[in-house]
Amino acid sequence: MPPTTTAVRVAGAWLAVASSLLMAALLVHGPLHSDLGDQMQKVADEATAWSVIHWVSAASLSLYAVTGLIVLTSRSRLVGAWPTMSAWAVLTVSALWTMTTAVAEATVVTNAAVAGDREIFEAWWAFAEGKASGIAFLALAVAVIAGDEAQSAERAVPTWSSWAATAAGVASFAGWALGRWFGVDFGNLLWVASSVLMNLWTLWFGLALMRSRASVISE
């Protein structure tokens, strides 16, 4: 099997696993609260679940980064132009950036909430939320990748699904911006819903890449 084919199939496998884990974590996580006191109480009330889903998120984001690194070195059509090469690079960096948020929330944020230490909770929540902005740029990266896939002559998944994923990626970014940067409650729900749809596509895309022929993934 040519090295490019092997690389893309391996990347597809990890993308599928990463997508499954993050989709499950998002469904359990749900929308964030705009009020920090309410958010702290939610973390304290669901401490074990909160910690577990953020460890799962950390694993998922690590695998997203692994996927990006493999694709970037694959010499496949997936990185055949500067927009897609840049998108896979942004996806990799954004995943690593956000992974630190997941670890912080699984550990010190959860511990502070359980202990009722609002000062520590607020300080680490600010750190975590700042780093979590990487998830918004990961969504934009997926939107670019999906948009390119929709226009590819050798697409691995149906065109309509890729355009839907492009819209979902943009909506995920918009939801995060509205909910976390501008305090609009609806944005938090939009972010979760669109991110789940986006990960449903990356799961499908990953599974398709695992089964791709060399002609579909070669430059």
Coordinates of N, CA and C in Angstrom, one line a residue:
M1 N 0.8 -1.2 0.0 CA 0.0 0.0 0.0 C 0.9 1.3 0.0
P2 N 0.6 2.3 -0.9 CA 1.5 3.5 -0.9 C 1.4 4.2 0.5
P3 N 2.6 4.9 0.8 CA 2.6 5.6 2.1 C 1.5 6.6 2.3
T4 N 1.1 7.3 1.2 CA 0.1 8.3 1.3 C -1.2 7.7 1.7
T5 N -1.6 6.5 1.1 CA -2.8 5.8 1.3 C -2.8 5.4 2.8
T6 N -1.7 4.8 3.2 CA -1.6 4.3 4.6 C -1.8 5.5 5.6
A7 N -1.2 6.6 5.3 CA -1.2 7.7 6.2 C -2.7 8.3 6.4
V8 N -3.3 8.4 5.2 CA -4.7 8.9 5.3 C -5.7 8.0 5.9
R9 N -5.5 6.7 5.7 CA -6.4 5.7 6.3 C -6.2 5.7 7.8
V10 N -4.9 5.8 8.3 CA -4.7 5.9 9.7 C -5.2 7.2 10.3
A11 N -5.1 8.3 9.6 CA -5.6 9.5 10.0 C -7.2 9.4 10.1
G12 N -7.8 8.8 9.2 CA -9.2 8.6 9.2 C -9.7 7.8 10.4
A13 N -8.9 6.8 10.8 CA -9.3 6.0 11.9 C -9.2 6.8 13.2
W14 N -8.2 7.6 13.4 CA -8.1 8.4 14.6 C -9.1 9.6 14.6
L15 N -9.4 10.1 13.4 CA -10.5 11.1 13.3 C -11.8 10.6 13.7
A16 N -12.1 9.4 13.3 CA -13.4 8.7 13.7 C -13.5 8.5 15.2
V17 N -12.4 8.0 15.8 CA -12.4 7.8 17.2 C -12.5 9.2 18.0
A18 N -11.7 10.2 17.5 CA -11.8 11.5 18.2 C -13.2 12.1 18.1
S19 N -13.8 12.0 16.9 CA -15.1 12.5 16.7 C -16.2 11.9 17.6
S20 N -16.1 10.5 17.7 CA -17.0 9.8 18.6 C -16.9 10.2 20.0
L21 N -15.7 10.4 20.5 CA -15.4 10.7 21.9 C -15.9 12.2 22.2
L22 N -15.6 13.1 21.3 CA -16.0 14.5 21.5 C -17.5 14.7 21.4
M23 N -18.1 14.0 20.5 CA -19.6 14.0 20.3 C -20.3 13.5 21.6
A24 N -19.8 12.5 22.2 CA -20.4 11.9 23.4 C -20.2 12.9 24.5
A25 N -19.0 13.5 24.6 CA -18.7 14.5 25.7 C -19.6 15.7 25.6
L26 N -19.8 16.2 24.4 CA -20.6 17.4 24.1 C -22.1 17.1 24.6
L27 N -22.6 15.9 24.2 CA -23.9 15.6 24.6 C -24.2 15.5 26.1
V28 N -23.2 15.0 26.8 CA -23.3 15.0 28.3 C -23.0 16.3 28.9
H29 N -22.0 17.1 28.3 CA -21.6 18.4 28.8 C -22.8 19.4 28.8
G30 N -23.4 19.5 27.6 CA -24.5 20.4 27.5 C -24.1 21.9 27.4
P31 N -25.0 22.8 27.3 CA -24.6 24.3 27.2 C -24.1 24.8 28.6
L32 N -23.2 25.7 28.4 CA -22.6 26.3 29.6 C -23.5 27.4 30.2
H33 N -23.5 27.7 31.5 CA -24.3 28.7 32.1 C -23.6 30.1 31.9
S34 N -24.4 31.1 31.7 CA -23.8 32.5 31.6 C -23.4 33.0 33.0
D35 N -24.2 32.6 34.0 CA -23.8 33.0 35.3 C -22.8 32.1 35.9
L36 N -21.7 32.6 36.4 CA -20.6 31.8 36.9 C -20.9 31.1 38.2
G37 N -21.8 31.7 39.0 CA -22.2 31.0 40.2 C -23.0 29.8 39.9
D38 N -23.9 29.9 38.9 CA -24.7 28.7 38.5 C -23.8 27.6 37.9
Q39 N -22.8 28.1 37.2 CA -21.9 27.1 36.6 C -21.1 26.4 37.6
M40 N -20.6 27.1 38.6 CA -19.8 26.5 39.7 C -20.7 25.5 40.5
Q41 N -22.0 25.8 40.7 CA -22.8 24.9 41.4 C -23.1 23.6 40.5
K42 N -23.2 23.8 39.2 CA -23.4 22.6 38.4 C -22.2 21.7 38.4
V43 N -21.0 22.3 38.4 CA -19.8 21.5 38.4 C -19.7 20.7 39.8
A44 N -20.1 21.4 40.9 CA -20.0 20.8 42.2 C -21.0 19.7 42.3
D45 N -22.2 19.9 41.7 CA -23.3 18.9 41.8 C -23.0 17.6 41.0
E46 N -22.3 17.8 39.9 CA -22.0 16.7 38.9 C -20.5 16.5 38.8
A47 N -19.8 16.6 39.9 CA -18.3 16.6 39.9 C -17.7 15.4 39.2
T48 N -18.2 14.2 39.5 CA -17.6 13.0 38.9 C -17.8 13.0 37.4
A49 N -19.1 13.3 37.0 CA -19.4 13.3 35.6 C -18.6 14.4 34.9
W50 N -18.6 15.5 35.5 CA -17.8 16.7 34.9 C -16.4 16.3 34.7
S51 N -15.8 15.7 35.7 CA -14.4 15.3 35.5 C -14.2 14.3 34.4
V52 N -15.0 13.3 34.4 CA -14.9 12.2 33.4 C -15.1 12.7 32.0
I53 N -16.1 13.5 31.7 CA -16.3 14.0 30.4 C -15.2 14.9 29.9
H54 N -14.5 15.6 30.8 CA -13.4 16.4 30.4 C -12.1 15.6 30.2
W55 N -12.0 14.5 30.9 CA -10.9 13.6 30.5 C -11.1 13.0 29.1
V56 N -12.4 12.7 28.9 CA -12.8 12.1 27.6 C -12.5 13.2 26.5
S57 N -12.9 14.4 26.8 CA -12.6 15.5 25.8 C -11.1 15.7 25.6
A58 N -10.3 15.6 26.6 CA -8.9 15.7 26.5 C -8.3 14.7 25.6
A59 N -8.8 13.4 25.8 CA -8.4 12.3 24.9 C -8.8 12.6 23.5
S60 N -10.0 13.0 23.3 CA -10.5 13.3 21.9 C -9.7 14.4 21.2
L61 N -9.4 15.5 21.9 CA -8.7 16.6 21.3 C -7.2 16.2 21.0
S62 N -6.7 15.3 21.9 CA -5.3 14.8 21.6 C -5.3 14.0 20.3
L63 N -6.4 13.2 20.1 CA -6.5 12.4 18.9 C -6.8 13.3 17.6
Y64 N -7.5 14.4 17.8 CA -7.6 15.4 16.8 C -6.3 15.9 16.3
A65 N -5.4 16.2 17.3 CA -4.1 16.7 17.0 C -3.3 15.7 16.3
V66 N -3.4 14.4 16.7 CA -2.7 13.3 16.1 C -3.1 13.2 14.6
T67 N -4.4 13.3 14.4 CA -5.0 13.3 13.0 C -4.4 14.3 12.2
G68 N -4.4 15.6 12.7 CA -3.9 16.7 12.0 C -2.4 16.5 11.6
L69 N -1.6 16.0 12.5 CA -0.2 15.8 12.2 C 0.0 14.8 11.1
I70 N -0.8 13.7 11.2 CA -0.6 12.7 10.2 C -1.0 13.2 8.8
V71 N -2.2 13.9 8.7 CA -2.6 14.5 7.5 C -1.6 15.5 6.9
L72 N -1.1 16.3 7.7 CA -0.1 17.3 7.3 C 1.1 16.7 6.6
T73 N 1.5 15.5 7.0 CA 2.7 14.9 6.5 C 2.3 13.8 5.5
S74 N 1.1 13.7 5.1 CA 0.6 12.6 4.2 C 0.9 12.8 2.7
R75 N 1.1 14.1 2.3 CA 1.2 14.4 0.9 C 0.0 14.0 0.1
S76 N -1.2 14.1 0.7 CA -2.4 13.7 0.0 C -3.1 14.9 -0.5
R77 N -4.2 14.7 -1.2 CA -5.0 15.8 -1.7 C -5.6 16.6 -0.6
L78 N -5.7 16.0 0.6 CA -6.3 16.7 1.7 C -5.5 18.0 2.1
V79 N -4.2 18.0 1.7 CA -3.4 19.2 2.0 C -2.8 19.7 0.7
G80 N -3.5 19.6 -0.4 CA -3.0 19.9 -1.7 C -3.1 21.4 -2.0
A81 N -3.7 22.2 -1.2 CA -3.8 23.7 -1.4 C -3.5 24.4 -0.1
W82 N -3.1 25.7 -0.2 CA -2.8 26.4 1.1 C -4.0 26.5 2.0
P83 N -5.3 26.7 1.6 CA -6.3 26.8 2.5 C -6.5 25.5 3.4
T84 N -6.5 24.3 2.7 CA -6.7 23.1 3.4 C -5.4 22.8 4.3
M85 N -4.2 23.0 3.8 CA -3.1 22.8 4.6 C -3.1 23.7 5.9
S86 N -3.5 24.9 5.7 CA -3.6 25.8 6.8 C -4.7 25.4 7.8
A87 N -5.8 24.9 7.2 CA -6.9 24.4 8.1 C -6.5 23.2 8.9
W88 N -5.8 22.3 8.3 CA -5.3 21.1 9.1 C -4.3 21.5 10.2
A89 N -3.5 22.5 9.9 CA -2.6 23.1 10.9 C -3.3 23.8 12.0
V90 N -4.3 24.6 11.7 CA -5.1 25.2 12.7 C -5.8 24.2 13.5
L91 N -6.4 23.2 12.9 CA -7.1 22.1 13.7 C -6.2 21.5 14.7
T92 N -4.9 21.2 14.3 CA -3.9 20.6 15.2 C -3.6 21.5 16.4
V93 N -3.3 22.7 16.1 CA -2.9 23.7 17.1 C -4.1 24.0 18.0
S94 N -5.3 24.2 17.5 CA -6.5 24.4 18.2 C -6.8 23.3 19.2
A95 N -6.7 22.1 18.7 CA -7.0 20.9 19.5 C -6.0 20.8 20.7
L96 N -4.7 21.1 20.5 CA -3.8 21.1 21.6 C -4.0 22.2 22.5
W97 N -4.4 23.4 22.0 CA -4.7 24.5 22.8 C -5.9 24.2 23.7
T98 N -7.0 23.6 23.2 CA -8.2 23.4 23.9 C -8.0 22.2 24.9
M99 N -7.1 21.3 24.5 CA -6.9 20.1 25.4 C -6.5 20.5 26.8
T100 N -5.7 21.6 26.9 CA -5.3 22.0 28.3 C -6.5 22.5 29.1
T101 N -7.5 23.1 28.4 CA -8.8 23.5 29.1 C -9.4 22.2 29.7
A102 N -9.5 21.2 28.9 CA -10.2 20.0 29.3 C -9.5 19.4 30.6
V103 N -8.2 19.4 30.6 CA -7.4 18.9 31.7 C -7.7 19.8 33.0
A104 N -7.6 21.1 32.7 CA -7.8 22.0 33.9 C -9.2 21.8 34.5
E105 N -10.2 21.6 33.6 CA -11.6 21.5 34.1 C -11.8 20.1 34.8
A106 N -11.1 19.1 34.3 CA -11.2 17.8 34.9 C -10.6 17.7 36.3
T107 N -9.7 18.7 36.6 CA -8.9 18.6 37.8 C -9.2 19.8 38.7
V108 N -8.4 20.9 38.6 CA -8.5 22.0 39.5 C -9.8 22.7 39.5
V109 N -10.5 22.8 38.4 CA -11.8 23.5 38.3 C -12.8 22.7 39.1
T110 N -12.8 21.4 38.9 CA -13.7 20.5 39.6 C -13.5 20.5 41.1
N111 N -12.2 20.4 41.4 CA -11.8 20.4 42.9 C -12.2 21.7 43.6
A112 N -12.0 22.8 42.9 CA -12.4 24.1 43.5 C -13.9 24.2 43.7
A113 N -14.7 23.7 42.7 CA -16.1 23.8 42.8 C -16.6 22.9 44.0
V114 N -16.1 21.7 44.1 CA -16.5 20.8 45.2 C -16.1 21.4 46.5
A115 N -15.0 22.1 46.6 CA -14.5 22.7 47.9 C -15.2 24.0 48.2
G116 N -16.0 24.5 47.2 CA -16.7 25.8 47.4 C -15.7 27.0 47.4
D117 N -14.6 26.8 46.8 CA -13.6 27.9 46.8 C -13.8 28.8 45.5
R118 N -14.6 29.8 45.6 CA -15.0 30.6 44.5 C -13.8 31.3 43.9
E119 N -12.9 31.8 44.7 CA -11.8 32.6 44.2 C -10.9 31.7 43.3
I120 N -10.6 30.5 43.7 CA -9.8 29.6 42.9 C -10.6 29.2 41.7
F121 N -11.9 28.9 41.8 CA -12.7 28.5 40.7 C -12.7 29.6 39.6
E122 N -13.0 30.8 40.0 CA -13.0 31.9 39.1 C -11.7 32.1 38.3
A123 N -10.6 32.0 39.1 CA -9.3 32.2 38.4 C -9.0 31.1 37.4
W124 N -9.3 29.9 37.8 CA -9.0 28.8 36.8 C -10.0 28.7 35.7
W125 N -11.3 29.1 36.0 CA -12.3 29.1 35.0 C -11.9 30.2 33.9
A126 N -11.4 31.3 34.3 CA -10.9 32.3 33.4 C -9.8 31.7 32.5
F127 N -8.9 31.0 33.1 CA -7.8 30.4 32.3 C -8.4 29.4 31.3
A128 N -9.3 28.5 31.9 CA -9.8 27.5 31.0 C -10.7 28.0 29.9
E129 N -11.4 29.0 30.2 CA -12.3 29.6 29.1 C -11.5 30.3 28.1
G130 N -10.4 30.9 28.5 CA -9.5 31.6 27.5 C -8.9 30.5 26.6
K131 N -8.4 29.5 27.1 CA -7.8 28.4 26.3 C -8.9 27.7 25.5
A132 N -10.1 27.6 26.0 CA -11.2 26.9 25.3 C -11.6 27.6 24.0
S133 N -11.2 28.8 23.8 CA -11.5 29.5 22.6 C -10.9 28.8 21.4
G134 N -9.9 28.0 21.6 CA -9.4 27.2 20.5 C -10.4 26.3 19.9
I135 N -11.5 25.9 20.6 CA -12.5 25.0 20.0 C -13.3 25.7 18.9
A136 N -13.4 27.1 19.1 CA -14.0 27.9 18.0 C -13.2 27.9 16.7
F137 N -11.9 27.9 16.9 CA -11.1 28.0 15.7 C -10.9 26.6 15.1
L138 N -11.0 25.5 15.9 CA -11.1 24.2 15.4 C -12.3 24.0 14.5
A139 N -13.5 24.6 14.9 CA -14.7 24.5 14.2 C -14.5 25.2 12.8
L140 N -13.9 26.4 12.8 CA -13.6 27.0 11.5 C -12.7 26.2 10.6
A141 N -11.7 25.5 11.2 CA -10.9 24.7 10.4 C -11.7 23.5 9.8
V142 N -12.6 22.9 10.5 CA -13.4 21.9 10.0 C -14.3 22.4 8.9
A143 N -14.8 23.6 9.0 CA -15.6 24.2 8.0 C -14.9 24.4 6.7
V144 N -13.6 24.8 6.8 CA -12.8 24.9 5.6 C -12.5 23.5 4.9
I145 N -12.2 22.5 5.8 CA -11.9 21.2 5.3 C -13.1 20.6 4.6
A146 N -14.3 20.8 5.3 CA -15.5 20.2 4.7 C -15.9 21.0 3.4
G147 N -15.7 22.3 3.4 CA -16.0 23.0 2.2 C -15.1 22.5 1.0
D148 N -13.9 22.3 1.3 CA -13.0 21.8 0.2 C -13.4 20.4 -0.2
E149 N -13.8 19.5 0.7 CA -14.3 18.2 0.4 C -15.5 18.2 -0.5
A150 N -16.4 19.2 -0.2 CA -17.6 19.3 -1.0 C -17.3 19.6 -2.5
Q151 N -16.2 20.3 -2.7 CA -15.9 20.7 -4.1 C -14.9 19.7 -4.8
S152 N -14.4 18.7 -4.0 CA -13.5 17.8 -4.6 C -14.1 16.9 -5.6
A153 N -13.3 16.6 -6.7 CA -13.8 15.7 -7.7 C -13.7 14.3 -7.2
E154 N -12.9 14.0 -6.2 CA -12.7 12.6 -5.6 C -13.2 12.6 -4.2
R155 N -14.4 13.2 -3.9 CA -14.9 13.3 -2.6 C -15.1 11.9 -1.9
A156 N -14.9 11.9 -0.6 CA -15.0 10.6 0.1 C -16.4 10.5 0.7
V157 N -17.2 11.6 0.9 CA -18.5 11.5 1.4 C -19.4 12.4 0.5
P158 N -20.7 12.3 0.6 CA -21.6 13.0 -0.3 C -21.5 14.5 -0.1
T159 N -21.7 15.2 -1.2 CA -21.5 16.7 -1.3 C -22.4 17.4 -0.2
W160 N -23.6 17.0 -0.2 CA -24.6 17.7 0.8 C -24.1 17.6 2.2
S161 N -23.5 16.5 2.6 CA -23.0 16.3 4.0 C -21.9 17.2 4.3
S162 N -21.0 17.4 3.3 CA -19.9 18.3 3.5 C -20.3 19.8 3.6
W163 N -21.3 20.2 2.7 CA -21.8 21.5 2.8 C -22.5 21.7 4.2
A164 N -23.2 20.7 4.6 CA -23.9 20.8 6.0 C -22.9 21.0 7.1
A165 N -21.7 20.2 6.9 CA -20.7 20.3 7.9 C -20.0 21.7 7.9
T166 N -19.9 22.3 6.7 CA -19.3 23.6 6.6 C -20.2 24.6 7.4
A167 N -21.5 24.5 7.2 CA -22.5 25.4 7.9 C -22.4 25.1 9.4
A168 N -22.3 23.9 9.8 CA -22.2 23.5 11.2 C -21.0 24.1 11.8
G169 N -19.8 24.0 11.1 CA -18.6 24.6 11.6 C -18.7 26.1 11.8
V170 N -19.3 26.8 10.9 CA -19.4 28.2 11.0 C -20.4 28.5 12.2
A171 N -21.5 27.8 12.3 CA -22.4 28.0 13.3 C -21.8 27.7 14.7
S172 N -20.9 26.7 14.8 CA -20.3 26.4 16.0 C -19.4 27.6 16.5
F173 N -18.7 28.1 15.5 CA -17.8 29.3 15.8 C -18.7 30.4 16.3
A174 N -19.8 30.7 15.6 CA -20.7 31.8 15.9 C -21.3 31.6 17.3
G175 N -21.7 30.3 17.6 CA -22.3 30.0 18.9 C -21.4 30.2 20.0
W176 N -20.1 29.8 19.8 CA -19.1 30.1 20.9 C -18.9 31.6 21.1
A177 N -18.8 32.3 20.0 CA -18.6 33.7 20.1 C -19.7 34.4 20.8
L178 N -20.9 34.1 20.4 CA -22.1 34.7 21.0 C -22.2 34.3 22.5
G179 N -22.1 33.0 22.8 CA -22.3 32.6 24.2 C -21.2 33.0 25.1
R180 N -19.9 32.8 24.7 CA -18.8 33.0 25.6 C -18.1 34.4 25.5
W181 N -18.2 35.0 24.4 CA -17.5 36.4 24.2 C -18.5 37.5 24.4
F182 N -19.8 37.2 24.1 CA -20.8 38.3 24.2 C -21.9 38.0 25.1
G183 N -21.9 36.9 25.8 CA -22.9 36.6 26.9 C -24.3 36.4 26.4
V184 N -24.5 35.9 25.2 CA -25.8 35.7 24.7 C -26.1 34.2 24.9
D185 N -27.2 33.9 25.8 CA -27.5 32.6 26.2 C -27.7 31.6 25.0
F186 N -28.4 32.1 24.0 CA -28.7 31.2 22.9 C -27.4 30.7 22.2
G187 N -26.4 31.4 22.3 CA -25.1 31.0 21.7 C -24.6 29.7 22.3
N188 N -24.8 29.5 23.6 CA -24.3 28.3 24.2 C -25.0 27.1 23.7
L189 N -26.3 27.2 23.5 CA -27.0 26.0 22.9 C -26.7 25.8 21.5
L190 N -26.5 26.9 20.7 CA -26.1 26.8 19.3 C -24.8 26.1 19.2
W191 N -23.8 26.5 20.1 CA -22.5 25.9 20.0 C -22.6 24.4 20.2
V192 N -23.3 23.9 21.2 CA -23.4 22.5 21.5 C -24.0 21.7 20.3
A193 N -25.2 22.2 19.9 CA -25.9 21.6 18.8 C -25.1 21.5 17.5
S194 N -24.6 22.6 17.1 CA -23.8 22.6 15.8 C -22.5 21.8 15.9
S195 N -21.9 21.8 17.1 CA -20.7 21.1 17.3 C -20.9 19.6 17.2
V196 N -22.1 19.1 17.7 CA -22.4 17.7 17.6 C -22.6 17.3 16.2
L197 N -23.3 18.2 15.4 CA -23.5 17.9 14.0 C -22.2 17.9 13.2
M198 N -21.3 18.8 13.6 CA -20.0 18.9 12.9 C -19.2 17.6 13.2
N199 N -19.2 17.1 14.4 CA -18.5 15.9 14.8 C -19.1 14.7 14.2
L200 N -20.4 14.7 13.9 CA -21.1 13.6 13.2 C -20.5 13.5 11.8
W201 N -20.2 14.7 11.2 CA -19.6 14.7 9.8 C -18.2 14.2 9.9
T202 N -17.4 14.7 10.9 CA -16.0 14.3 10.9 C -15.9 12.8 11.2
L203 N -16.9 12.2 11.9 CA -16.9 10.8 12.2 C -17.2 10.1 10.8
W204 N -18.1 10.5 10.1 CA -18.5 9.9 8.8 C -17.3 10.1 7.8
F205 N -16.7 11.3 7.8 CA -15.5 11.5 7.0 C -14.3 10.6 7.3
G206 N -14.1 10.5 8.6 CA -13.0 9.6 9.1 C -13.2 8.2 8.7
L207 N -14.4 7.7 8.8 CA -14.7 6.3 8.4 C -14.6 6.1 6.9
A208 N -14.9 7.1 6.2 CA -14.8 7.1 4.7 C -13.3 7.1 4.3
L209 N -12.5 7.9 5.0 CA -11.1 7.9 4.7 C -10.4 6.6 5.0
M210 N -10.9 5.9 6.0 CA -10.3 4.6 6.4 C -10.5 3.6 5.2
R211 N -11.5 3.8 4.4 CA -11.8 2.8 3.3 C -11.5 3.3 1.9
S212 N -10.9 4.5 1.9 CA -10.6 5.2 0.6 C -9.6 4.4 -0.2
R213 N -9.8 4.5 -1.5 CA -8.9 4.0 -2.5 C -7.8 5.0 -2.7
A214 N -6.6 4.5 -3.2 CA -5.5 5.4 -3.4 C -5.9 6.6 -4.4
S215 N -6.7 6.3 -5.4 CA -7.1 7.4 -6.3 C -7.9 8.5 -5.7
V216 N -8.6 8.2 -4.6 CA -9.4 9.1 -3.9 C -8.6 10.1 -3.0
I217 N -7.5 9.6 -2.5 CA -6.8 10.4 -1.6 C -5.4 10.9 -2.0
S218 N -5.0 10.5 -3.2 CA -3.7 10.9 -3.7 C -3.8 12.3 -4.3
E219 N -2.7 13.1 -4.3 CA -2.8 14.4 -4.9 C -3.0 14.3 -6.4

